[in-house]
mmCIF file of C-alpha atoms (C1' of nucleotides) in Angstrom:
data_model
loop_
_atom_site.group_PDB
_atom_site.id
_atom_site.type_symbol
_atom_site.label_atom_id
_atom_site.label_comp_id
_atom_site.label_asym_id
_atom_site.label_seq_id
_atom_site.Cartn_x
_atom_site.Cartn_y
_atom_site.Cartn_z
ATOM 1 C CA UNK A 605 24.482 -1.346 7.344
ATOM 2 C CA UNK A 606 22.568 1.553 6.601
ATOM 3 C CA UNK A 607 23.988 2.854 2.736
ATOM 4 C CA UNK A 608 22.460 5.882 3.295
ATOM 5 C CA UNK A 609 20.778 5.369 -0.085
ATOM 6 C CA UNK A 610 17.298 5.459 -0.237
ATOM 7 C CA UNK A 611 17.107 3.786 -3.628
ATOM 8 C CA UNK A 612 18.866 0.925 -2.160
ATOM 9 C CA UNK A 613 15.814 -1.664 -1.407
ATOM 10 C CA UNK A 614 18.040 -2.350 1.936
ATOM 11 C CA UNK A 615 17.869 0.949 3.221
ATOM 12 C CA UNK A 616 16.134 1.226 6.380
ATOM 13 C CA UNK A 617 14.988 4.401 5.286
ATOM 14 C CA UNK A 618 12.507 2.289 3.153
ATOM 15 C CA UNK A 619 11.685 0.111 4.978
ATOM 16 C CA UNK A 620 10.075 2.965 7.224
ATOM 17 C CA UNK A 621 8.754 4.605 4.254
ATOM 18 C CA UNK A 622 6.950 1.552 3.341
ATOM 19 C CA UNK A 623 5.193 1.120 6.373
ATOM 20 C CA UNK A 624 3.694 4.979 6.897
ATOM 21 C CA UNK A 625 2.831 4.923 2.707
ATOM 22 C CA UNK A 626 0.507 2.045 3.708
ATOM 23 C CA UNK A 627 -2.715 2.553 2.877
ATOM 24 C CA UNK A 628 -4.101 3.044 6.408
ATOM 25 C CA UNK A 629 -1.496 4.309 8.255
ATOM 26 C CA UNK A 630 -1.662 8.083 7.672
ATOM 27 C CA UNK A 631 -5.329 8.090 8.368
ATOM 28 C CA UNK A 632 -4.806 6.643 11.443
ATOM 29 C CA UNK A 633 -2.142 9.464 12.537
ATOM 30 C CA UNK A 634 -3.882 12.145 11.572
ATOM 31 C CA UNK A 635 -7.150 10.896 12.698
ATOM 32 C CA UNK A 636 -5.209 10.193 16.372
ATOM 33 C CA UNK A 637 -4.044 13.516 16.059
ATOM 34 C CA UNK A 638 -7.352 14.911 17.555
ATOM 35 C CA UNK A 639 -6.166 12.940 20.214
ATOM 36 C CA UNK A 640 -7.246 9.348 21.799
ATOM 37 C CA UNK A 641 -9.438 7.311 20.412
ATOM 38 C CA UNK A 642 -11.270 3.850 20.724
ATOM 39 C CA UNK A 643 -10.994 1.221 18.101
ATOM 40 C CA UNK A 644 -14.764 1.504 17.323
ATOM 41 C CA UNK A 645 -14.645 5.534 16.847
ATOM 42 C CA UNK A 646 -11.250 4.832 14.584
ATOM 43 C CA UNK A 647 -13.238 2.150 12.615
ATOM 44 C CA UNK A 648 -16.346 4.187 12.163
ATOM 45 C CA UNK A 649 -14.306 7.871 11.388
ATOM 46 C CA UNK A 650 -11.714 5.898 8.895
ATOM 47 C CA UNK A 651 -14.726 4.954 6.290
ATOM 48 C CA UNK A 652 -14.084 1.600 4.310
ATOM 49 C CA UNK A 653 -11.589 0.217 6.842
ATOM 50 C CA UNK A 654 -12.103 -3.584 7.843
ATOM 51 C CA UNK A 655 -11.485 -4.509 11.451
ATOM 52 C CA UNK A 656 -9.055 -6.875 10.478
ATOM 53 C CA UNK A 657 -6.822 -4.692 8.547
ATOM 54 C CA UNK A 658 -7.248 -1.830 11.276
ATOM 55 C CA UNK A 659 -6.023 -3.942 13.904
ATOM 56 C CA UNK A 660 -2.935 -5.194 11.510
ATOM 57 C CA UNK A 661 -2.760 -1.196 10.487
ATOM 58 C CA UNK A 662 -3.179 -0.416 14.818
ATOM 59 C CA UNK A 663 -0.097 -3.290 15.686
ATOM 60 C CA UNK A 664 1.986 -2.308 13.179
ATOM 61 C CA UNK A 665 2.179 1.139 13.989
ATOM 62 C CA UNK A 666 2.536 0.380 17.811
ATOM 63 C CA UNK A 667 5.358 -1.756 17.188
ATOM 64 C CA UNK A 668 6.787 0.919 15.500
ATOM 65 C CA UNK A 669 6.517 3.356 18.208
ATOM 66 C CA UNK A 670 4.021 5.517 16.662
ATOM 67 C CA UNK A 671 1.135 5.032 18.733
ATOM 68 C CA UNK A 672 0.266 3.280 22.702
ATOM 69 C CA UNK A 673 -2.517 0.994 23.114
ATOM 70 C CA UNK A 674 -4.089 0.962 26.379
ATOM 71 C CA UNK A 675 -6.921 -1.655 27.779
ATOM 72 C CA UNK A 676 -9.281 -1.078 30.026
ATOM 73 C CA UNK A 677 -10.279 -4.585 32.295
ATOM 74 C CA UNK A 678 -14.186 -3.570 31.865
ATOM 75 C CA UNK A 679 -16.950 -5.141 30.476
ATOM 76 C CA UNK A 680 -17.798 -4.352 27.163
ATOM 77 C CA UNK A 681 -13.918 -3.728 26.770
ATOM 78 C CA UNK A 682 -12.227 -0.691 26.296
ATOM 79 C CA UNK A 683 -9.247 -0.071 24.271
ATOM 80 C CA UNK A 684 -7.803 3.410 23.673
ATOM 81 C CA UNK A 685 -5.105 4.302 20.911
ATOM 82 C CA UNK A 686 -2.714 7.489 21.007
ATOM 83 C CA UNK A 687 0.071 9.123 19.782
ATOM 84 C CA UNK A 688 3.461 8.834 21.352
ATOM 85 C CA UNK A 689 5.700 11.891 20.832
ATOM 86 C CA UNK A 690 6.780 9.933 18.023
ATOM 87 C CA UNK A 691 3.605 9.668 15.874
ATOM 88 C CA UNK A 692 3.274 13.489 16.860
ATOM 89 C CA UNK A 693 6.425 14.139 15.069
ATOM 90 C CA UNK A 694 5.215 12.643 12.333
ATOM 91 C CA UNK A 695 2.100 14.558 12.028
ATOM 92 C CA UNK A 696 3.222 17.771 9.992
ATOM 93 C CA UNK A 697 5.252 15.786 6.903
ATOM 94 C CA UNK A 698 2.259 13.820 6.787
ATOM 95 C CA UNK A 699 -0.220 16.735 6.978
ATOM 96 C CA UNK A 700 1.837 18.302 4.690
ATOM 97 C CA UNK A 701 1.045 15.532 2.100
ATOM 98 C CA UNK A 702 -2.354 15.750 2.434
ATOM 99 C CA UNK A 703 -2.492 19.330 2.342
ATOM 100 C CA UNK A 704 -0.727 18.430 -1.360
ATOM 101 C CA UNK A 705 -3.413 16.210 -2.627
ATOM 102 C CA UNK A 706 -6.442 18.761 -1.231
ATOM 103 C CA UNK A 707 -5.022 21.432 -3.052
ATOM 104 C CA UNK A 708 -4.045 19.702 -6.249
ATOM 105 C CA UNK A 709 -6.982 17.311 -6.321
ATOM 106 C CA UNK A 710 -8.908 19.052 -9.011
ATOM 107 C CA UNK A 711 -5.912 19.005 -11.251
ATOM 108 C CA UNK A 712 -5.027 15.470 -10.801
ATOM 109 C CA UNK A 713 -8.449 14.000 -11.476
ATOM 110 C CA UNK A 714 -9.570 16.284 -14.248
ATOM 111 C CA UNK A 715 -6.110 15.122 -16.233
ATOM 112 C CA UNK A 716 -6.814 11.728 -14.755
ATOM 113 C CA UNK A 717 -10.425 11.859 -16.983
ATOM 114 C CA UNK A 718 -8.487 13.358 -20.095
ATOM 115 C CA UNK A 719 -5.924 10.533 -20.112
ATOM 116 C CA UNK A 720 -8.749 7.629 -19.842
ATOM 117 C CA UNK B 58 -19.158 15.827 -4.864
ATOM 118 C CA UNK B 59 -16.043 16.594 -2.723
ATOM 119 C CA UNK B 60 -17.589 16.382 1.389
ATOM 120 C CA UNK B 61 -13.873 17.821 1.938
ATOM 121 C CA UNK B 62 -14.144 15.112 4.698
ATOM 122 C CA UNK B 63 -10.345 13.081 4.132
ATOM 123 C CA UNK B 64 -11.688 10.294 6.109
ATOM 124 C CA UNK B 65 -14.515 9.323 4.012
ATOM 125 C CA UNK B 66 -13.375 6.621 1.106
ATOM 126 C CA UNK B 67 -15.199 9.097 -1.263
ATOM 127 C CA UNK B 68 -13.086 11.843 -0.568
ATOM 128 C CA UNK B 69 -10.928 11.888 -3.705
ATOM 129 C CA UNK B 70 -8.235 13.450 -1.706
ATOM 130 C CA UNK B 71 -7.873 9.712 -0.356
ATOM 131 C CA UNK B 72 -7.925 8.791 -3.768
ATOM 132 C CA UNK B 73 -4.984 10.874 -4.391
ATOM 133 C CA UNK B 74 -3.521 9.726 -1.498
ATOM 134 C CA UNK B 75 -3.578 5.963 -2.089
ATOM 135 C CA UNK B 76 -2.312 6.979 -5.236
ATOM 136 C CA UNK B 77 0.885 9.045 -4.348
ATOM 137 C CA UNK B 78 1.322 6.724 -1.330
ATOM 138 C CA UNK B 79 2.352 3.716 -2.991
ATOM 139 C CA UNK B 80 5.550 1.772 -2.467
ATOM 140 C CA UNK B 81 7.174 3.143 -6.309
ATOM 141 C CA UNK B 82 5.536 6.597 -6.966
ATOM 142 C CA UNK B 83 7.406 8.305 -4.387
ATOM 143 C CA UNK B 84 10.633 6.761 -4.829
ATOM 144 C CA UNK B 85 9.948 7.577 -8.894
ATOM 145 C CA UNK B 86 9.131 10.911 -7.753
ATOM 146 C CA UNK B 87 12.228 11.477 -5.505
ATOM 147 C CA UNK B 88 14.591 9.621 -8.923
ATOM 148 C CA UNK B 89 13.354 12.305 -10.945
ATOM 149 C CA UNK B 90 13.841 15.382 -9.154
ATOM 150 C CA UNK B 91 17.737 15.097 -9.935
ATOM 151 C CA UNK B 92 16.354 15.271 -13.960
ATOM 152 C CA UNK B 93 15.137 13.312 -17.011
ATOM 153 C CA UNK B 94 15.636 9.643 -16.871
ATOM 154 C CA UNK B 95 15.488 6.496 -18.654
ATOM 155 C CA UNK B 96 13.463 3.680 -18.297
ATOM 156 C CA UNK B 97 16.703 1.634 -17.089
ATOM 157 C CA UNK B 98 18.445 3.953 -15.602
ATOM 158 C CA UNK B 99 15.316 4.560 -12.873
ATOM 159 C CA UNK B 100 14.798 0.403 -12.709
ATOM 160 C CA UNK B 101 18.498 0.387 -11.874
ATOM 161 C CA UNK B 102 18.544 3.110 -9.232
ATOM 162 C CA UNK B 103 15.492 1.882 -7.210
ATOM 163 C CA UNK B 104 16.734 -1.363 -6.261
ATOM 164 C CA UNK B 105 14.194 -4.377 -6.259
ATOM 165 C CA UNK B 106 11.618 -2.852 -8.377
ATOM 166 C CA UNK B 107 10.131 -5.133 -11.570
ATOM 167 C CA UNK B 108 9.946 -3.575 -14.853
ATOM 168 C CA UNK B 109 6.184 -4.810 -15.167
ATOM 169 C CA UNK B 110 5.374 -2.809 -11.484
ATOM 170 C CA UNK B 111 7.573 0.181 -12.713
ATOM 171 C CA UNK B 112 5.479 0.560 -15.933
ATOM 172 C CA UNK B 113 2.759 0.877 -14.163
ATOM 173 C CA UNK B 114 4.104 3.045 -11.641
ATOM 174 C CA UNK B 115 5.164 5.248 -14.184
ATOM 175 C CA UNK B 116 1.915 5.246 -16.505
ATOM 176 C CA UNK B 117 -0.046 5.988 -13.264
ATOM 177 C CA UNK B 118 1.932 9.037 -12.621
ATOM 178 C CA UNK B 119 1.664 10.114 -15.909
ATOM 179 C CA UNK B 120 -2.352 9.934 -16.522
ATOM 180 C CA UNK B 121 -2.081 12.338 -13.085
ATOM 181 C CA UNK B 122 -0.094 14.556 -15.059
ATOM 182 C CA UNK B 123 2.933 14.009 -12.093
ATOM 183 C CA UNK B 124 5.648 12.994 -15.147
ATOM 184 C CA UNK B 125 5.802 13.266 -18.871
ATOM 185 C CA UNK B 126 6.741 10.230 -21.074
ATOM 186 C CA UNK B 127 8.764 11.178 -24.443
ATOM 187 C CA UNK B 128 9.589 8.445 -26.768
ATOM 188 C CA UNK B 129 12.749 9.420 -29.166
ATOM 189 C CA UNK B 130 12.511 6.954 -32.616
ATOM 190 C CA UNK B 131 16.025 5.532 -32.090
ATOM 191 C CA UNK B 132 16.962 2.074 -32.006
ATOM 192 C CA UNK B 133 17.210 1.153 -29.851
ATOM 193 C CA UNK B 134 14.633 2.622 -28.482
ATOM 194 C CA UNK B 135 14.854 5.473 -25.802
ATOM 195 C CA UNK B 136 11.638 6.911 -23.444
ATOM 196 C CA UNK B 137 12.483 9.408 -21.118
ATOM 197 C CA UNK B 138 10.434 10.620 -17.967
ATOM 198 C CA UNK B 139 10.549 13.496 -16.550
ATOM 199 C CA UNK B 140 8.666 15.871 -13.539
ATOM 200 C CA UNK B 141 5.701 18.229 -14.485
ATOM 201 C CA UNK B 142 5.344 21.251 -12.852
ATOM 202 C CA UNK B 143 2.675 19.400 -10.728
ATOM 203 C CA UNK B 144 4.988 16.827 -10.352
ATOM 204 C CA UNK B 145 7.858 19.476 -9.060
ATOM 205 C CA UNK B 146 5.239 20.450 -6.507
ATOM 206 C CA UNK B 147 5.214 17.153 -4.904
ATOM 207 C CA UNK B 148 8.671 17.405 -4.364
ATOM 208 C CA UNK B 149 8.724 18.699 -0.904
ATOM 209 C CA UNK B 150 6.017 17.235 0.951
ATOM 210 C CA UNK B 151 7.278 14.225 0.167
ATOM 211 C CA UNK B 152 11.027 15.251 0.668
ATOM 212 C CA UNK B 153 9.947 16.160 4.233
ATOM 213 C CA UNK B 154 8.216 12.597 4.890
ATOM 214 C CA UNK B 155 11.176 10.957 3.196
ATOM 215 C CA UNK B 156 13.875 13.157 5.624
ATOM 216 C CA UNK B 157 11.645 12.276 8.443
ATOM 217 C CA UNK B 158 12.214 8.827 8.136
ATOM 218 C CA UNK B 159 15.692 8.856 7.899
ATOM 219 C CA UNK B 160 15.992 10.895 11.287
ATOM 220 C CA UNK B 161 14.112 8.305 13.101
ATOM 221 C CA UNK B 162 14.722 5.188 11.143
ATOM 222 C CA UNK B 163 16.990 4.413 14.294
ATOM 223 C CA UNK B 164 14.384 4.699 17.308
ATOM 224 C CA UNK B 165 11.910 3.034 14.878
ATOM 225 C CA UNK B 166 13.814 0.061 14.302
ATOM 226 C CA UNK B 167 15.188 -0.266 17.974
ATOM 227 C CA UNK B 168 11.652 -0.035 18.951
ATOM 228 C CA UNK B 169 10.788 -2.886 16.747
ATOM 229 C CA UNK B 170 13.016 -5.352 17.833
ATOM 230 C CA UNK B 171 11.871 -4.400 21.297
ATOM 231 C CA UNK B 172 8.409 -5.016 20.915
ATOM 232 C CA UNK B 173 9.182 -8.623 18.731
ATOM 233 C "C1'" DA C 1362 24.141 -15.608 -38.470
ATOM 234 C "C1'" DT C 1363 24.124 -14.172 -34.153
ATOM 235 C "C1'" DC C 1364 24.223 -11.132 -30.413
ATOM 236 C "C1'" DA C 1365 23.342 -7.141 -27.641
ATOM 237 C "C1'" DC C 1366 20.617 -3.191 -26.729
ATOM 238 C "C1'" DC C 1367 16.186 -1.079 -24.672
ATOM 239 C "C1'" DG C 1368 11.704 -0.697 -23.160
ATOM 240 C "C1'" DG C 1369 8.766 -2.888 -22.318
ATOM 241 C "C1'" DT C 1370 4.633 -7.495 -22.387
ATOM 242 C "C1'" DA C 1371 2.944 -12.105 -21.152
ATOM 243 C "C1'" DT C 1372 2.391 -15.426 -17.973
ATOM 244 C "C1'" DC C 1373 2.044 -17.470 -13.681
ATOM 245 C "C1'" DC C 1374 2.086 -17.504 -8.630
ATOM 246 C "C1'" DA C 1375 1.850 -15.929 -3.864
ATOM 247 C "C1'" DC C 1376 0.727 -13.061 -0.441
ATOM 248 C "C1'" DA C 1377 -1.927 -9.429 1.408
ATOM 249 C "C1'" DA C 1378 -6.108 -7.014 1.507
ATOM 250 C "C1'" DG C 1379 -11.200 -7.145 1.703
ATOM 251 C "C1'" DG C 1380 -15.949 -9.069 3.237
ATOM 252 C "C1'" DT C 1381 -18.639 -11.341 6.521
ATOM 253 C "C1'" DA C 1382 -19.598 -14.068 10.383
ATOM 254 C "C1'" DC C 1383 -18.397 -15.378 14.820
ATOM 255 C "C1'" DT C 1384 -16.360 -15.061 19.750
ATOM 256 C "C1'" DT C 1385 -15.788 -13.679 24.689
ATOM 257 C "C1'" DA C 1386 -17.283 -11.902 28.947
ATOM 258 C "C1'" DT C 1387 -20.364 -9.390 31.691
ATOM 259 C "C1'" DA C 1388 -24.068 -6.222 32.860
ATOM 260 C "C1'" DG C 1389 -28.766 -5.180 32.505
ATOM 261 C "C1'" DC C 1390 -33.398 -6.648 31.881
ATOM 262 C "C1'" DA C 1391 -37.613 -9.484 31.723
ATOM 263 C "C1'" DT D 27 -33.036 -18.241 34.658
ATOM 264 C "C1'" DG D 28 -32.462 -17.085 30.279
ATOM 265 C "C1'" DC D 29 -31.951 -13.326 26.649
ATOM 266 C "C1'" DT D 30 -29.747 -9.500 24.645
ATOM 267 C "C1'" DA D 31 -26.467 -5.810 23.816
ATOM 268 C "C1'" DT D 32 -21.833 -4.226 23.675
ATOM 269 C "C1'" DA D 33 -16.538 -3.586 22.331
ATOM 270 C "C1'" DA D 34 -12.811 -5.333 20.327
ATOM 271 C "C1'" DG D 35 -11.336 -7.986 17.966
ATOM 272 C "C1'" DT D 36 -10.572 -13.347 15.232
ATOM 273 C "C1'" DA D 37 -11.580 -16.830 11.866
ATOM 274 C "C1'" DC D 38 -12.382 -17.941 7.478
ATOM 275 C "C1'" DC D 39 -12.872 -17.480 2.673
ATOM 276 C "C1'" DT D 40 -12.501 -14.864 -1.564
ATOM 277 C "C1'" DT D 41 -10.349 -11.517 -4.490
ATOM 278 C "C1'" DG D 42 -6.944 -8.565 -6.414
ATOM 279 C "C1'" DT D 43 -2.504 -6.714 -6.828
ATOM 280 C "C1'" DG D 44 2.277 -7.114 -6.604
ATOM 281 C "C1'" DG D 45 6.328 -9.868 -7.686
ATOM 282 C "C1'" DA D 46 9.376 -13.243 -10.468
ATOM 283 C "C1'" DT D 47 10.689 -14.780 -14.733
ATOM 284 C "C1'" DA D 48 10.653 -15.300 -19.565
ATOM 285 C "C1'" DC D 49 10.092 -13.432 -23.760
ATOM 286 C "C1'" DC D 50 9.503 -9.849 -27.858
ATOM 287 C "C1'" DG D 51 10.800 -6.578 -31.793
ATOM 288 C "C1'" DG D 52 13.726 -3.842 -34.668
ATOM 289 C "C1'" DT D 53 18.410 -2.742 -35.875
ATOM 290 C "C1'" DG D 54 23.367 -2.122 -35.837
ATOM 291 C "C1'" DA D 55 27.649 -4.237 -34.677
ATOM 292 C "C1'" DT D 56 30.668 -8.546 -34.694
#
DNA sequence: ATCACCGGTATCCACAAGGTACTTATAGCA
DNA sequence: TGCTATAAGTACCTTGTGGATACCGGTGAT
C-alpha cells in the first residue's frame, strides 16, 4: 500500500505531513514542549488561535498519538495536554524548521517587499 | 518590530512558517532538490496537485526568493524552476521532518484507527 | 484545417478556517 | 436564595482559500 513515494498523493507519508504542516500544529508541539499545559494557557500563549480550531488542532493531534489529554472531574474543569514520547520525537525536525525561518526571516521578507 | 516571541501572530517567523508549512511548498521544495524542473514535469510528480494551486505555490516561493522562475522564448513555451541558495538551505530541515514522518507513518496510522 | 504542445488563467463551488456568543456545572459570596 | 465567576469547550454564521474543470494563445507538425 505504501509506494514509498512521497509525491504519490496516496502515500501515507503525506498524509502525516499534511497534518503536522497544519497551521497550528507545530505551535502546539513546541509550545507543549515546555511541558503540560491547560487549554486556556495553550489558547492564551498560541496568539490568534480560536477555541474552536484549537480544540480541532488539540483532537487531531491526540488521535494521532502526538499528545494525551487528561480531565480533571473538578469544578471549573481542568483539562491538561502533553506530549507522548511521540510528539517528543517530533520536537527537534520541527524545531529545526523554525530555527530555519528565525534565521532566514530577514532575508525572506526583505525579498518578499522587493518582489511586491 | 520582531518580539522574537514565535508564538505571537506578529512574529514574522510565524509568518514564514505558515508560509513554508503549506500542503505544496514543501513537496515543491523536496521536487526540486533533485534539479531544474518544468512546470509539468513537477504537476506530474506531485500527484493531486491543480495547476491553478501549483502556480501559486510556485509564485509564492519565488517572491521569498526560495526558487527562481526562467522563461525560455520557445514554442511551445518552456519555464523552468529551480532552488536558490536560500532555497537549498531549506533542504534539510525539511528533509528531517519529511524522514520523520516516514519512520512513524506506521504507529501514527495504527494509532488512528485505534482512537476512531 | 486541424491538432497537439505547454504553461498557465478564468470560473465556479465546497469545505475549512475564523469570529463571536453561548453552555454547563459548581463554588463562593452577598 | 439568587448572583457571579470560572474552564473548556460548542453552536452558529461568515469569510476565504483550496480544488475541479474548462479554456486560451502561439506555432509547428500532420
Amino acid at each position: 500500500m505504501d509506494t514509498g513515494d512521497i509525491f504519490d498523493p496516496n502515500c501515507p507519508t503525506r498524509v502525516v505531513l499534511d497534518r503536522i504542516g497544519d497551521k497550528w500544529s507545530a505551535l502546539v508541539l513546541l509550545c507543549l514542549a515546555d511541558g503540560p499545559m491547560r487549554f486556556t494557557r495553550l489558547r492564551s500563549r498560541i496568539g490568534g488561535v480560536t477555541p474552536k480550531v484549537l480544540t480541532q488542532t488539540l483532537r487531531t493531534m491526540e488521535q494521532d498519538g502526538l499528545i494525551t489529554r487528561e480531565v480533571f472531574a473538578e469544578v471549573p474543569p481542568r483539562v491538561e495536554y502533553a506530549l507522548t514520547d511521540l510528539g517528543r520525537s517530533l520536537h527537534d525536525p520541527i524545531s529545526a524548521v523554525a530555527t530555519w525561518a528565525e534565521t532566514h526571516v530577514a532575508e525572506i521578507l526583505r525579498r518578499r517587499e522587493r518582489s511586491a
